[in-house]
XYZ file of C-alpha atoms in Angstrom:
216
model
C -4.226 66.011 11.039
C -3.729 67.521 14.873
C -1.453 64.855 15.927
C 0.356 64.841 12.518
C 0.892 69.228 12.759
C 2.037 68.560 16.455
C 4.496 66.004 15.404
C 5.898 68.582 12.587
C 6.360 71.663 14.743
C 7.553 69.213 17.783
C 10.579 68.053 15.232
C 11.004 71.557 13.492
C 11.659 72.710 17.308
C 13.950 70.220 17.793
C 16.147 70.504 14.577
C 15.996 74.364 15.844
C 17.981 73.452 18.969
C 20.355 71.209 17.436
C 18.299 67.891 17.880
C 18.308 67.171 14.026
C 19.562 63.322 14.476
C 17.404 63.186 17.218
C 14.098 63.364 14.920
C 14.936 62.121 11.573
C 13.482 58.670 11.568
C 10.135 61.200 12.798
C 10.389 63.114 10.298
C 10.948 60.495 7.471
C 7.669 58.623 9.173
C 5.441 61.742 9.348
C 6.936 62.129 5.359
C 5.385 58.767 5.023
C 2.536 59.691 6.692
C 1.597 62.474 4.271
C 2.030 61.474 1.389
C -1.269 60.151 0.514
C -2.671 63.849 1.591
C -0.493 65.591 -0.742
C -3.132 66.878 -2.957
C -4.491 68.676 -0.292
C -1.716 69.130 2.274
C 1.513 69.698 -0.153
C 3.254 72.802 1.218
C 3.306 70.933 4.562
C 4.726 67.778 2.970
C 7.647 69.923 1.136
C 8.115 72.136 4.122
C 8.928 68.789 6.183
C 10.912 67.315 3.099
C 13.151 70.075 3.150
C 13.688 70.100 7.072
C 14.595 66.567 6.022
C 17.566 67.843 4.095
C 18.834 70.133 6.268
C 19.310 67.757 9.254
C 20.828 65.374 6.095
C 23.449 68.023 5.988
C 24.127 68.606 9.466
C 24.770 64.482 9.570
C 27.580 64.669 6.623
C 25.177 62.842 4.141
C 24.947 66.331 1.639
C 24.455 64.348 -1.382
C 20.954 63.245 -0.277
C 19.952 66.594 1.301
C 20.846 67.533 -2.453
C 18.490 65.046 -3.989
C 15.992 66.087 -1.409
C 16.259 69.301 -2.404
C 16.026 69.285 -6.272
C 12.939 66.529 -5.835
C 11.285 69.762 -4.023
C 12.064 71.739 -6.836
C 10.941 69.609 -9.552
C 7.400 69.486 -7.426
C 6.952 72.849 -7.042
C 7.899 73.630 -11.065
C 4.568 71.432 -11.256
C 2.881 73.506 -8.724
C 4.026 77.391 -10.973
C -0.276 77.897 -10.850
C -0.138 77.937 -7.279
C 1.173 81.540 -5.093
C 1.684 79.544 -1.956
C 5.154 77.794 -3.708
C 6.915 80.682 -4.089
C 8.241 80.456 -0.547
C 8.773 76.738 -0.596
C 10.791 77.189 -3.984
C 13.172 79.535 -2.149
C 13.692 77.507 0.900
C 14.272 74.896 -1.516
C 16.956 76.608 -3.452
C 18.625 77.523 0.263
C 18.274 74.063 1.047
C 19.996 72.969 -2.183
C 22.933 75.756 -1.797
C 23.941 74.646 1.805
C 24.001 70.869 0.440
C 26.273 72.580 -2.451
C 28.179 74.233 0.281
C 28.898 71.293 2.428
C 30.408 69.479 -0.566
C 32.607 72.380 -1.635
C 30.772 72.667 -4.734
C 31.319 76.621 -4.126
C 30.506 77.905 -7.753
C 27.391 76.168 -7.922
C 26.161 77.089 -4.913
C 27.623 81.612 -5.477
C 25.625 80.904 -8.607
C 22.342 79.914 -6.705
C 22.816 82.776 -3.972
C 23.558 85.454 -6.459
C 20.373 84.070 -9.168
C 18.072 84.240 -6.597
C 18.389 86.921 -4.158
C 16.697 89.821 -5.948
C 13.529 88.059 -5.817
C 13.463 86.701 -2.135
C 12.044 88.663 0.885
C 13.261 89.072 3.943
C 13.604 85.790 5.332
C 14.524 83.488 2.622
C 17.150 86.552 1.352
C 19.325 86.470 4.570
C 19.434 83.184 3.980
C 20.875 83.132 0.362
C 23.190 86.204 1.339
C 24.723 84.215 4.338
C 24.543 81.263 1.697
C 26.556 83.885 -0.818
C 29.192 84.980 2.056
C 29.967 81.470 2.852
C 30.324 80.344 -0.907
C 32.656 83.558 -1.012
C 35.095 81.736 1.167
C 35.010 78.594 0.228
C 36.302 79.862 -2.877
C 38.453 82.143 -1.174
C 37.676 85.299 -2.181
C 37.615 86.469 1.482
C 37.347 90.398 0.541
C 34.217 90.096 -0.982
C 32.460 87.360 1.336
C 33.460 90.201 4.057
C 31.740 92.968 2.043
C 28.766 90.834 1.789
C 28.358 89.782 5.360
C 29.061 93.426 6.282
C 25.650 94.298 3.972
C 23.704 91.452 5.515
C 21.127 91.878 8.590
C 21.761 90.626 11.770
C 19.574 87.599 12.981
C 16.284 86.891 12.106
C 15.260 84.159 14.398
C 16.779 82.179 17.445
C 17.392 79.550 14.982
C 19.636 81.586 12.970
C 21.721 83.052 15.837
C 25.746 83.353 15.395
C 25.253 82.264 11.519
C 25.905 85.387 10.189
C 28.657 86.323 13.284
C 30.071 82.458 11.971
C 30.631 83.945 8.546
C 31.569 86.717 8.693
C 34.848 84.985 11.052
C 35.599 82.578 8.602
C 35.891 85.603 5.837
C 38.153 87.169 8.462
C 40.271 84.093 9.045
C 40.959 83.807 5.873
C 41.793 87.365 5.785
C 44.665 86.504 7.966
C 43.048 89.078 10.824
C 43.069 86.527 13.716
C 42.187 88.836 16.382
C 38.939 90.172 15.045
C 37.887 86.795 13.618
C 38.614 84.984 17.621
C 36.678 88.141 18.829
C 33.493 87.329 15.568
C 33.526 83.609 16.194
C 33.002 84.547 20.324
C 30.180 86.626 19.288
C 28.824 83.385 17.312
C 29.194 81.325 20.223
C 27.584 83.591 22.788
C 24.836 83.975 20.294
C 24.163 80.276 19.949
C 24.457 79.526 23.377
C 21.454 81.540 24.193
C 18.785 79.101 21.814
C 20.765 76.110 21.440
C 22.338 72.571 22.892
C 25.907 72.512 22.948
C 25.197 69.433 20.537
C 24.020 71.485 17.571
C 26.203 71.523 14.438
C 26.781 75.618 14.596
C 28.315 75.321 17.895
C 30.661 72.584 16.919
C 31.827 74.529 13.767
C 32.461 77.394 16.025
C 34.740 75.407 18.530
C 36.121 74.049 15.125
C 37.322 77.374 13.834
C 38.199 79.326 16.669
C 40.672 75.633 17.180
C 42.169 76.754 14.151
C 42.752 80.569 14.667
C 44.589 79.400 17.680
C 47.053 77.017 16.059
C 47.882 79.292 13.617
């Protein structure tokens, strides 16, 4: 069990600093690995499941980081007896939003942000409220993903540095405000540059944007 909790932080660190494709045939083995422990080793197993989805996502294969997902969630509805799911549901439903996200599916996924957040904590609601801002302007309704990124905390990790900074200039792109969203999406990329490999997805869909607030 060492070897196999090494292995899981050593790819969670990875995925962390943008090393996602890096680790996934790791991650899908220590999956493997597991699974004959689940009884006794489950929130591990789901924890690593749903790391599994979210490097799905950043490699443009949402669909199956949204059957990961909702397989976590039917597990845990078998697990209701049991306090320690209640933090592996929410990640789950994150996990499950940002796959919504990714496929424009921007109803479904304002409807997951807004039906969860009153009974997350700290952590997990950032999450769903960056989740919520992003949904926001996918659907472009720009005004109100700005009001909600404006009433979200700043980061709560390294490994969610310039998300909320990333948001909050895509709300202001679409506001047609150029100047403060170049400015926002700088702030992203200095923030991301501090934790992260120039490889990892956030950085790239910086670059991406502030591309397009130049052209326009």
């Amino acid at each position: 069990m060492t070897a196999w909790l090494g292995s899981f932080y050593a790819t969670a660190a990875a995925i962390t600093h943008g090393r996602g494709a890096d680790v996934l045939a790791e991650l899908e083995v220590l999956i493997k690995d597991m699974e004959p422990s689940y009884g006794r080793y489950r929130e591990l197993l789901l924890a690593t499941r749903l790391h599994r989805g979210w490097v799905l996502i950043d490699l443009e294969r949402p669909a199956e980081a949204e059957a990961e997902a909702r397989d976590v969630l039917r597990s845990v509805a078998r697990l209701r007896h049991l306090a320690e799911m209640g933090d592996i549901e929410l990640w789950a439903v994150l996990c499950l939003g940002d796959a919504l996200c990714a496929q424009h599916r921007y109803e479904e996924a304002e409807a997951i942000a807004r039906g969860n957040l009153s009974r997350a904590d700290r952590r997990p609601e950032r999450g769903l409220r960056i989740l919520l801002v992003r949904a926001l302007s996918g659907l472009g309704r720009h005004e109100e993903a700005l009001a909600e990124a404006h009433g979200t905390e700043p980061e709560g990790s390294p490994g969610t540095s310039g998300d909320l900074e990333l948001a909050t200039a895509v709300a202001l792109h679409g506001l047609g405000r150029p100047s403060e969203a170049r400015e926002e999406a700088r702030r992203a990329l200095s923030a991301c540059e501090r934790f992260f490999l120039p490889s990892h997805p956030r950085v790239g869909k910086i670059h991406a944007l502030l591309d397009r607030i130049e052209t326009v």
